[in-house]
CSV table of C-alpha atoms in Angstrom, one decimal:
chain,number,residue,atom,x,y,z
A,103,MET,CA,6.7,-16.2,-29.1
A,104,GLU,CA,4.9,-14.3,-25.8
A,105,THR,CA,6.1,-10.7,-24.6
A,106,HIS,CA,7.9,-11.9,-21.4
A,107,VAL,CA,7.8,-9.3,-18.7
A,108,LEU,CA,9.8,-9.2,-15.4
A,109,ALA,CA,8.1,-7.2,-12.6
A,110,ILE,CA,10.0,-6.1,-9.2
A,111,PRO,CA,8.4,-4.7,-6.4
A,112,TYR,CA,9.7,-2.9,-3.5
A,113,PRO,CA,10.0,-5.3,-0.5
A,114,ALA,CA,7.1,-4.2,1.3
A,115,GLN,CA,3.3,-5.8,1.7
A,116,GLY,CA,1.5,-2.4,0.1
A,117,HIS,CA,4.1,-3.1,-2.9
A,118,VAL,CA,3.9,-6.4,-3.6
A,119,ILE,CA,-0.1,-7.2,-3.7
A,120,PRO,CA,-0.4,-4.1,-6.5
A,121,LEU,CA,2.0,-5.1,-8.6
A,122,LEU,CA,0.9,-9.0,-8.6
A,123,GLU,CA,-2.7,-7.6,-9.4
A,124,LEU,CA,-0.9,-5.7,-12.5
A,125,ALA,CA,0.9,-9.4,-13.2
A,126,GLN,CA,-2.1,-11.0,-13.2
A,127,CYS,CA,-3.9,-8.4,-15.5
A,128,LEU,CA,-0.7,-8.9,-18.0
A,129,VAL,CA,-0.9,-12.7,-17.9
A,130,HIS,CA,-5.2,-12.4,-19.1
A,131,HIS,CA,-3.8,-10.6,-21.6
A,132,GLY,CA,-1.3,-13.1,-23.2
A,133,PHE,CA,1.8,-12.0,-21.6
A,134,ARG,CA,4.4,-14.0,-19.7
A,135,VAL,CA,5.4,-12.8,-16.7
A,136,THR,CA,8.3,-13.6,-14.2
A,137,PHE,CA,7.6,-11.8,-10.2
A,138,VAL,CA,11.3,-11.4,-8.4
A,139,ASN,CA,10.6,-10.7,-4.9
A,140,THR,CA,13.6,-10.5,-2.3
A,141,GLU,CA,14.2,-14.3,-0.8
A,142,PHE,CA,12.8,-13.5,2.4
A,143,ASN,CA,9.6,-12.1,1.0
A,144,HIS,CA,9.3,-15.2,-1.6
A,145,LYS,CA,9.0,-17.2,1.4
A,146,ARG,CA,6.1,-15.5,2.7
A,147,VAL,CA,4.2,-15.0,-0.2
A,148,MET,CA,4.5,-19.0,-1.0
A,149,ASN,CA,3.6,-20.0,2.4
A,150,ALA,CA,0.4,-17.8,2.6
A,151,LEU,CA,-1.0,-19.0,-0.9
A,152,PRO,CA,-3.7,-21.7,-0.1
A,153,ASP,CA,-2.5,-25.0,-1.5
A,154,LYS,CA,-5.3,-25.0,-4.1
A,155,ASP,CA,-3.8,-21.6,-5.6
A,156,ASN,CA,-3.2,-21.8,-9.2
A,157,VAL,CA,-1.0,-18.4,-9.1
A,158,ARG,CA,2.1,-20.4,-9.6
A,159,ASN,CA,0.9,-21.9,-13.0
A,160,HIS,CA,0.4,-18.4,-14.4
A,161,VAL,CA,3.0,-16.3,-12.9
A,162,ASN,CA,6.3,-17.4,-12.3
A,163,LEU,CA,7.3,-16.8,-8.6
A,164,VAL,CA,11.1,-16.2,-8.0
A,165,SER,CA,13.3,-14.6,-5.9
A,166,ILE,CA,16.8,-12.8,-5.5
A,167,PRO,CA,18.7,-12.0,-2.0
A,168,ASP,CA,18.1,-8.5,-0.3
A,169,GLY,CA,21.7,-8.5,1.0
A,170,LEU,CA,20.4,-9.0,4.9
A,171,GLU,CA,20.8,-12.0,6.8
A,172,PRO,CA,18.1,-14.2,7.5
A,173,TRP,CA,17.1,-12.8,11.4
A,174,GLU,CA,17.6,-9.4,10.3
A,175,ASP,CA,14.5,-7.3,10.9
A,176,ARG,CA,13.2,-6.0,7.5
A,177,ASN,CA,11.1,-3.5,9.1
A,178,ASP,CA,14.5,-1.6,9.3
A,179,LEU,CA,13.6,0.1,6.2
A,180,GLY,CA,16.9,2.3,6.1
A,181,LYS,CA,19.1,-1.0,6.4
A,182,LEU,CA,16.9,-2.9,3.8
A,183,THR,CA,16.9,0.0,1.2
A,184,GLU,CA,21.0,0.1,1.6
A,185,PHE,CA,21.5,-3.6,1.9
A,186,ALA,CA,19.2,-4.2,-1.2
A,187,SER,CA,20.5,-1.3,-3.4
A,188,GLU,CA,24.1,-2.6,-3.0
A,189,VAL,CA,23.2,-6.4,-3.3
A,190,MET,CA,19.9,-6.6,-5.8
A,191,PRO,CA,21.3,-4.9,-8.7
A,192,GLY,CA,23.9,-7.8,-9.3
A,193,LYS,CA,21.8,-10.4,-8.5
A,194,LEU,CA,18.8,-9.3,-11.0
A,195,GLU,CA,21.5,-8.6,-13.9
A,196,GLU,CA,22.6,-12.3,-13.0
A,197,LEU,CA,18.8,-13.5,-13.1
A,198,ILE,CA,17.7,-11.8,-16.4
A,199,GLU,CA,20.7,-13.3,-18.1
A,200,LYS,CA,20.1,-16.8,-16.8
A,201,ILE,CA,16.6,-16.6,-18.0
A,202,ASN,CA,17.6,-15.3,-21.5
A,203,GLY,CA,20.2,-17.9,-21.8
A,204,SER,CA,18.0,-20.7,-21.0
A,205,ASP,CA,14.6,-19.7,-22.2
A,206,ASN,CA,13.7,-18.3,-26.0
A,207,ASN,CA,11.3,-15.9,-24.3
A,208,LYS,CA,13.8,-13.7,-23.3
A,209,ILE,CA,12.6,-10.5,-21.0
A,210,THR,CA,11.5,-7.9,-23.4
A,211,CYS,CA,10.3,-5.3,-20.6
A,212,VAL,CA,11.2,-4.7,-16.9
A,213,ILE,CA,8.4,-3.2,-14.7
A,214,ALA,CA,9.9,-1.8,-11.8
A,215,ASP,CA,8.3,-0.2,-8.5
A,216,GLY,CA,8.9,3.8,-8.7
A,217,CYS,CA,10.6,2.6,-5.5
A,218,GLN,CA,13.2,0.7,-7.1
A,219,GLY,CA,15.1,3.0,-9.7
A,220,TRP,CA,18.1,0.5,-9.6
A,221,ALA,CA,16.2,-1.8,-11.3
A,222,LEU,CA,15.2,0.6,-14.1
A,223,GLU,CA,19.3,1.2,-14.1
A,224,VAL,CA,20.0,-2.6,-14.8
A,225,ALA,CA,17.3,-2.4,-17.6
A,226,GLU,CA,18.6,0.5,-19.2
A,227,LYS,CA,22.1,-0.9,-19.1
A,228,MET,CA,20.8,-4.2,-20.6
A,229,ARG,CA,18.8,-2.5,-23.4
A,230,ILE,CA,15.5,-3.7,-22.2
A,231,ARG,CA,12.3,-2.0,-22.4
A,232,ARG,CA,11.6,0.0,-19.1
A,233,VAL,CA,8.0,0.9,-16.9
A,234,ALA,CA,8.2,2.6,-13.6
A,235,PHE,CA,4.9,1.2,-11.8
A,236,TRP,CA,3.7,3.4,-8.3
A,237,PRO,CA,1.5,1.7,-6.3
A,238,ALA,CA,0.5,4.5,-4.0
A,239,ALA,CA,-1.3,7.9,-4.4
A,240,ALA,CA,0.0,9.7,-7.5
A,241,ALA,CA,0.4,12.9,-5.5
A,242,LEU,CA,3.3,11.0,-3.5
A,243,TRP,CA,4.7,10.6,-6.6
A,244,ALA,CA,4.3,13.8,-7.6
A,245,LEU,CA,5.8,15.1,-4.2
A,246,GLN,CA,9.0,12.6,-4.7
A,247,LEU,CA,9.8,14.0,-8.3
A,248,SER,CA,9.1,17.7,-6.9
A,249,ILE,CA,12.2,17.2,-4.4
A,250,PRO,CA,14.7,19.2,-6.7
A,251,GLU,CA,12.2,22.3,-6.6
A,252,LEU,CA,11.3,22.0,-3.0
A,253,ILE,CA,15.3,22.4,-2.2
A,254,ALA,CA,15.6,25.1,-4.7
A,255,ASP,CA,12.4,26.8,-3.2
A,256,GLY,CA,14.2,26.7,0.3
A,257,ILE,CA,11.0,24.4,1.6
A,258,ILE,CA,13.8,21.3,2.6
A,259,GLU,CA,17.7,21.2,2.9
A,260,SER,CA,19.3,19.1,0.2
A,261,TYR,CA,21.5,16.9,2.8
A,262,ALA,CA,18.4,14.9,4.1
A,263,GLY,CA,15.3,16.3,2.9
A,264,THR,CA,14.7,17.9,6.2
A,265,PRO,CA,12.2,21.0,6.4
A,266,VAL,CA,14.0,24.6,6.9
A,267,ASN,CA,10.7,25.5,8.6
A,268,ASN,CA,7.6,23.4,9.4
A,269,GLN,CA,4.8,24.6,7.2
A,270,MET,CA,2.0,23.8,4.8
A,271,ILE,CA,2.7,23.5,1.2
A,272,GLN,CA,1.0,22.8,-1.8
A,273,LEU,CA,2.6,21.1,-5.2
A,274,SER,CA,-0.1,23.3,-7.5
A,275,PRO,CA,-2.8,25.4,-6.3
A,276,SER,CA,-5.9,22.7,-7.0
A,277,MET,CA,-3.6,20.1,-5.2
A,278,PRO,CA,-4.1,19.1,-1.2
A,279,SER,CA,-2.3,21.1,1.3
A,280,MET,CA,0.3,18.7,2.9
A,281,THR,CA,2.4,19.7,6.0
A,282,THR,CA,6.4,19.3,6.0
A,283,GLU,CA,6.1,17.4,9.4
A,284,ASN,CA,4.8,14.2,7.4
A,285,LEU,CA,6.8,14.1,4.5
A,286,PRO,CA,6.9,10.5,4.1
A,287,TRP,CA,10.8,10.4,4.2
A,288,LEU,CA,10.8,11.8,7.4
A,289,CYS,CA,8.7,9.3,9.2
A,290,PHE,CA,11.1,7.2,10.8
A,291,HIS,CA,12.3,8.5,13.8
A,292,ASP,CA,16.1,8.0,13.3
A,293,GLU,CA,18.1,10.3,11.5
A,294,LYS,CA,20.1,7.8,9.7
A,295,THR,CA,16.8,6.0,8.4
A,296,ASN,CA,15.3,9.0,7.0
A,297,LYS,CA,18.4,9.7,5.3
A,298,SER,CA,18.6,6.6,3.8
A,299,ILE,CA,14.8,6.8,2.5
A,300,PHE,CA,15.8,10.2,1.2
A,301,ASP,CA,18.6,9.0,-0.8
A,302,LEU,CA,16.4,6.7,-2.1
A,303,PHE,CA,14.0,9.2,-3.4
A,304,THR,CA,16.7,11.2,-4.8
A,305,ARG,CA,18.4,8.4,-6.7
A,306,ASN,CA,14.6,7.0,-7.8
A,307,ASN,CA,14.2,10.4,-9.6
A,308,LYS,CA,17.0,10.4,-11.3
A,309,ALA,CA,16.3,6.6,-12.6
A,310,VAL,CA,12.4,6.9,-13.2
A,311,LYS,CA,14.0,9.2,-16.5
A,312,PHE,CA,14.8,5.8,-18.2
A,313,ALA,CA,11.2,4.7,-17.9
A,314,HIS,CA,9.4,4.7,-21.1
A,315,TRP,CA,6.1,4.5,-19.2
A,316,LEU,CA,5.1,6.1,-15.6
A,317,ILE,CA,2.1,4.0,-14.4
A,318,SER,CA,0.2,4.5,-11.4
A,319,ASN,CA,-2.3,2.6,-9.4
A,320,SER,CA,-4.6,5.2,-9.2
A,321,SER,CA,-7.5,7.0,-11.5
A,322,TYR,CA,-7.9,10.7,-12.7
A,323,GLU,CA,-11.2,10.8,-10.8
A,324,LEU,CA,-9.1,10.1,-7.5
A,325,GLU,CA,-6.8,12.8,-8.3
A,326,SER,CA,-7.4,14.6,-11.3
A,327,ALA,CA,-5.0,17.5,-9.9
A,328,ALA,CA,-1.7,15.3,-9.2
A,329,PHE,CA,-2.2,13.8,-13.0
A,330,ALA,CA,-2.8,17.6,-14.4
A,331,LEU,CA,0.5,18.5,-12.4
A,332,PHE,CA,2.1,15.5,-13.9
A,333,PRO,CA,0.5,14.3,-17.7
A,334,ASN,CA,2.9,11.8,-18.1
A,335,PHE,CA,1.7,9.6,-15.1
A,336,LEU,CA,-0.8,7.1,-16.7
A,337,PRO,CA,-3.2,6.1,-14.3
A,338,ILE,CA,-4.8,2.3,-15.0
A,339,GLY,CA,-6.4,1.6,-11.3
A,340,PRO,CA,-7.7,0.9,-9.2
A,341,LEU,CA,-6.1,-2.8,-9.9
A,342,LEU,CA,-8.0,-4.9,-7.4
A,343,ALA,CA,-8.9,-8.6,-7.6
A,344,SER,CA,-12.3,-8.0,-7.4
A,345,ASN,CA,-12.4,-5.9,-10.9
A,346,ARG,CA,-11.1,-8.8,-13.1
A,347,LEU,CA,-13.3,-11.3,-10.5
A,348,GLY,CA,-10.2,-13.0,-9.2
A,349,LYS,CA,-8.5,-13.3,-5.9
A,350,SER,CA,-5.9,-11.0,-4.4
A,351,ILE,CA,-2.8,-12.6,-3.8
A,352,GLY,CA,0.7,-11.7,-2.7
A,353,HIS,CA,0.0,-11.6,1.3
A,354,PHE,CA,2.9,-12.0,3.7
A,355,TRP,CA,0.6,-14.0,6.3
A,356,PRO,CA,-2.1,-16.7,5.8
A,357,GLU,CA,-5.7,-15.0,5.5
A,358,ASP,CA,-8.1,-16.4,8.0
A,359,SER,CA,-11.3,-16.9,6.1
A,360,THR,CA,-13.6,-18.0,8.9
A,361,CYS,CA,-14.1,-14.3,9.6
A,362,LEU,CA,-16.4,-14.2,6.6
A,363,GLU,CA,-18.7,-17.0,8.1
A,364,TRP,CA,-18.6,-14.6,10.9
A,365,LEU,CA,-19.7,-11.3,9.1
A,366,ASP,CA,-22.4,-13.6,7.4
A,367,GLN,CA,-24.1,-13.8,10.9
A,368,HIS,CA,-24.6,-10.1,11.1
A,369,PRO,CA,-27.3,-7.3,9.9
A,370,ALA,CA,-26.3,-5.3,6.9
A,371,GLN,CA,-23.7,-2.4,7.7
A,372,SER,CA,-23.4,-3.2,11.1
A,373,VAL,CA,-19.9,-4.4,11.6
A,374,ILE,CA,-16.5,-2.0,12.3
A,375,TYR,CA,-13.9,-3.4,10.5
A,376,VAL,CA,-10.3,-2.4,12.1
A,377,ALA,CA,-7.1,-3.2,10.1
A,378,PHE,CA,-3.9,-1.5,10.1
A,379,GLY,CA,-1.7,-2.7,7.4
A,380,SER,CA,1.3,-4.6,7.7
A,381,PHE,CA,3.9,-2.0,9.4
A,382,THR,CA,1.7,-0.3,12.4
A,383,VAL,CA,3.0,-1.1,15.7
A,384,PHE,CA,1.3,0.3,18.8
A,385,SER,CA,2.6,1.1,22.2
A,386,GLN,CA,0.7,-1.4,25.3
A,387,ILE,CA,-1.4,2.0,26.1
A,388,GLN,CA,-2.9,2.7,22.9
A,389,PHE,CA,-3.4,-0.5,22.2
A,390,GLN,CA,-5.8,-0.9,25.1
A,391,GLU,CA,-7.4,2.4,24.5
A,392,LEU,CA,-8.2,0.8,21.3
A,393,ALA,CA,-9.3,-1.9,22.5
A,394,MET,CA,-11.4,-0.3,25.0
A,395,GLY,CA,-12.9,2.0,22.4
A,396,LEU,CA,-14.0,-0.7,20.1
A,397,GLU,CA,-15.7,-2.8,23.6
A,398,ILE,CA,-17.5,0.7,24.4
A,399,THR,CA,-19.3,1.0,21.0
A,400,ASN,CA,-21.4,-1.9,21.7
A,401,ARG,CA,-21.1,-2.3,18.2
A,402,PRO,CA,-19.8,-5.7,16.4
A,403,PHE,CA,-16.1,-5.5,15.5
A,404,LEU,CA,-14.0,-7.6,13.1
A,405,TRP,CA,-10.1,-6.7,14.1
A,406,VAL,CA,-7.2,-7.8,12.5
A,407,VAL,CA,-4.4,-7.9,15.1
A,408,ARG,CA,-1.3,-9.4,13.5
A,409,PRO,CA,1.0,-11.0,15.7
A,410,ASP,CA,3.7,-8.2,15.7
A,411,ILE,CA,1.4,-5.5,16.1
A,412,THR,CA,2.3,-4.5,19.7
A,413,GLU,CA,5.3,-3.9,21.1
A,414,LYS,CA,6.7,-7.0,22.3
A,415,PHE,CA,3.7,-8.0,24.4
A,416,THR,CA,2.2,-11.5,24.2
A,417,ASP,CA,-1.2,-10.7,25.5
A,418,ALA,CA,-1.8,-7.0,25.1
A,419,TYR,CA,-5.6,-6.7,25.7
A,420,PRO,CA,-7.1,-5.2,28.6
A,421,ARG,CA,-7.9,-7.7,31.3
A,422,GLY,CA,-11.3,-9.8,30.4
A,423,PHE,CA,-11.5,-7.7,27.2
A,424,LYS,CA,-11.9,-11.4,25.1
A,425,GLU,CA,-14.5,-12.3,27.1
A,426,ARG,CA,-16.4,-9.3,27.5
A,427,VAL,CA,-16.5,-9.2,23.5
A,428,ALA,CA,-16.8,-12.8,22.7
A,429,THR,CA,-20.2,-12.4,21.2
A,430,ARG,CA,-19.9,-9.4,19.0
A,431,GLY,CA,-15.9,-9.1,18.5
A,432,ARG,CA,-13.7,-10.9,16.4
A,433,MET,CA,-9.9,-10.7,16.3
A,434,VAL,CA,-8.1,-12.7,13.3
A,435,GLY,CA,-4.0,-12.6,12.5
A,436,TRP,CA,-4.9,-11.4,8.6
A,437,ALA,CA,-8.0,-11.0,6.9
A,438,PRO,CA,-9.1,-11.7,3.2
A,439,GLN,CA,-9.5,-7.5,3.2
A,440,ASP,CA,-10.6,-7.5,-0.2
A,441,LYS,CA,-13.9,-9.8,0.7
A,442,VAL,CA,-14.5,-8.4,3.9
A,443,LEU,CA,-14.5,-4.7,2.5
A,444,SER,CA,-17.0,-6.1,-0.1
A,445,HIS,CA,-19.5,-7.8,2.1
A,446,PRO,CA,-22.7,-6.5,3.0
A,447,SER,CA,-22.5,-6.5,6.6
A,448,VAL,CA,-19.6,-3.9,7.2
A,449,ALA,CA,-20.5,-0.5,8.1
A,450,CYS,CA,-17.1,1.4,8.0
A,451,PHE,CA,-13.3,0.9,8.0
A,452,LEU,CA,-11.3,1.9,10.7
A,453,SER,CA,-8.0,1.9,8.9
A,454,HIS,CA,-4.2,3.4,8.9
A,455,CYS,CA,-5.0,4.6,5.4
A,456,GLY,CA,-2.2,2.9,3.3
A,457,TRP,CA,-3.3,3.2,-0.4
A,458,ASN,CA,-4.2,-0.6,-1.1
A,459,SER,CA,-6.6,-0.2,1.7
A,460,THR,CA,-7.8,3.4,0.8
A,461,VAL,CA,-8.5,2.1,-2.8
A,462,GLU,CA,-10.1,-0.9,-1.5
A,463,GLY,CA,-12.7,0.8,0.5
A,464,VAL,CA,-13.3,3.3,-1.9
A,465,SER,CA,-14.3,1.0,-4.6
A,466,ASN,CA,-16.7,-0.7,-2.1
A,467,GLY,CA,-18.3,2.8,-0.9
A,468,ILE,CA,-17.0,2.5,2.7
A,469,PRO,CA,-16.9,5.3,4.8
A,470,PHE,CA,-13.4,5.6,6.6
A,471,LEU,CA,-12.0,6.2,10.3
A,472,CYS,CA,-8.4,7.5,9.6
A,473,TRP,CA,-6.0,6.5,11.7
A,474,PRO,CA,-2.4,7.0,9.8
A,475,PHE,CA,0.6,5.5,11.2
A,476,PHE,CA,3.5,6.8,8.7
A,477,ALA,CA,4.8,7.4,4.9
A,478,ASP,CA,2.1,8.4,2.7
A,479,GLN,CA,-0.6,7.4,5.2
A,480,PHE,CA,-0.8,11.1,6.7
A,481,PHE,CA,-1.6,12.4,3.0
A,482,ASN,CA,-4.2,10.1,2.3
A,483,GLN,CA,-6.1,10.9,5.5
A,484,THR,CA,-6.1,14.0,3.7
A,485,TYR,CA,-7.6,12.7,0.6
A,486,ILE,CA,-10.6,10.5,2.5
A,487,CYS,CA,-11.3,13.6,4.8
A,488,ASP,CA,-10.7,17.0,3.3
A,489,VAL,CA,-10.9,15.9,-0.7
A,490,TRP,CA,-13.3,13.5,-1.0
A,491,LYS,CA,-15.1,14.0,2.5
A,492,ILE,CA,-15.9,10.3,3.0
A,493,GLY,CA,-14.1,9.8,6.5
A,494,LEU,CA,-13.3,11.2,9.5
A,495,TRP,CA,-10.2,11.7,11.8
A,496,PHE,CA,-9.0,11.0,15.6
A,497,ASN,CA,-8.1,13.7,17.7
A,498,LYS,CA,-5.1,12.5,20.1
A,499,ASP,CA,-4.6,13.9,23.5
A,500,GLU,CA,-1.6,16.1,24.9
A,501,SER,CA,0.4,12.6,25.2
A,502,GLY,CA,-0.1,11.7,21.8
A,503,ILE,CA,-2.8,8.9,22.4
A,504,ILE,CA,-6.2,8.4,21.0
A,505,ARG,CA,-8.2,7.9,23.6
A,506,HIS,CA,-11.2,5.0,23.9
A,507,LYS,CA,-14.1,7.9,24.4
A,508,GLU,CA,-13.0,9.6,20.9
A,509,ILE,CA,-12.8,6.3,19.4
A,510,ASN,CA,-16.6,5.8,20.4
A,511,GLU,CA,-17.5,9.7,19.5
A,512,LYS,CA,-16.2,9.2,16.1
A,513,VAL,CA,-17.8,5.7,15.4
A,514,GLU,CA,-21.1,7.4,16.6
A,515,GLU,CA,-20.6,10.6,14.6
A,516,LEU,CA,-19.4,8.6,11.2
A,517,LEU,CA,-22.3,5.9,11.1
A,518,ALA,CA,-24.8,8.9,11.9
A,519,ASP,CA,-23.7,11.0,8.9
A,520,GLU,CA,-25.9,9.9,5.7
A,521,ALA,CA,-24.2,12.4,3.4
A,522,LEU,CA,-21.1,11.3,4.1
A,523,LYS,CA,-22.1,7.8,3.2
A,524,ALA,CA,-23.8,9.0,0.0
A,525,ARG,CA,-20.5,10.3,-1.0
A,526,ALA,CA,-18.8,7.1,-0.3
A,527,LEU,CA,-21.4,5.2,-2.4
A,528,HIS,CA,-21.0,7.9,-5.2
A,529,LEU,CA,-17.1,7.6,-5.3
A,530,LYS,CA,-17.6,3.8,-5.4
A,531,GLU,CA,-19.9,4.2,-8.5
A,532,VAL,CA,-17.2,6.8,-9.9
A,533,SER,CA,-14.4,4.0,-9.5
A,534,ALA,CA,-16.1,1.0,-11.1
A,535,GLU,CA,-16.9,2.7,-14.0
A,536,THR,CA,-13.2,4.2,-14.7
A,537,VAL,CA,-11.5,0.3,-15.2
A,538,LYS,CA,-14.9,-0.8,-17.2
A,539,GLU,CA,-14.2,-0.7,-21.3
A,540,GLY,CA,-14.5,3.0,-22.5
A,541,GLY,CA,-13.5,4.3,-18.9
A,542,CYS,CA,-10.2,6.7,-18.3
A,543,SER,CA,-8.3,4.1,-16.5
A,544,ASN,CA,-9.3,1.0,-19.0
A,545,ASN,CA,-8.5,2.7,-21.9
A,546,ASN,CA,-5.0,3.9,-20.2
A,547,PHE,CA,-4.5,0.3,-19.6
A,548,ASN,CA,-5.4,-0.9,-23.1
A,549,SER,CA,-2.9,1.7,-24.6
A,550,PHE,CA,0.0,0.3,-22.3
A,551,ILE,CA,-1.1,-3.2,-23.3
A,552,ARG,CA,-0.8,-1.9,-27.4
A,553,TRP,CA,2.6,-0.6,-26.6
A,554,MET,CA,3.8,-3.8,-24.6
A,555,LYS,CA,3.0,-5.7,-27.8
A,556,GLU,CA,4.6,-4.0,-30.3
């Protein structure tokens, strides 16, 4: 009888992709996997899968409701979190009972996103083995689990996690500093959402104690200090499709693969790749400054422009921009990022610094221009610029805007810095070694597989 794993991500793009990557790795090791998205995200993932994609044949993609109406905004993370934690536990329990009642291969293990603590509670109640999976930097998990200490030390308030004073903190002497201004539960610009996310984090801290394993999409080599602080975190990453010679799946938008042919037409290390993940939204002023900045570099660029990347503007580009950059600029709605970043023509990555994008860039030896938007992205920027020293950040003007001149100057500075590029290539080699036979992440993953098969 196969070991039957149920995997459930937090309902956001940056959480679905790495857990689906883990799911495919488990299938390769002979496990049966049922992958549970919300109904809303399940439809998006299925619509974005190419017709010829055979993932449906080896990972069972199913869904449960998230408690919101079909037309409600899933980017409202406060509301989504609140409704999901009320509705989804009961629905997950029903799904497991249905599978166990109709299938000889009963669910033997639940792997839940570290932000879906309620799923670990359901598994504990149903006496199923439990694993917490953290898709982001381990340092951010360490921060979340350190909330009680931050409260006890008078750094944050116990009610909503707001800082008592804005200050720089370190979880341990060897870990990078972080500012209390950018704590990941305080980035939503309205107090109610911030409070919902903080409550989610504190609930998750209790639920994670039910987990038999805490596994992380990171590596000792990238975050040695975080793993020294929490030795029970087990790094098994980077979990990338390229590491298993497969294809990345779980995207919410169909990928425009024609941009790969466009990249083929450009010289090695000539193209600026620009992508801001699934949540970043720009004001029209900022969007136009970015467009002008790319234009005045006089370099080829591939820019991922989601349909919802600006605040309700149908055509936010500067007048005549598309015509002026037509010979060297390519805009697409969504890109096959794993393939783009491994393409020899890409010179640098102008990124929002989400963790998936960060590890994909690192794993391909690409230098970064950092433009974080919210949550963990500010801390990831610290890793990129201050710890690994493989990127630069942008300075904002007094009105909080990154201007086109600043963009152009940082592009030139980055591409002229040979030492920085050499460090990026070294980190690529280090990241490749850890997932190979005998590497730390590979050894951890094999230990995890043996436990799953017990």
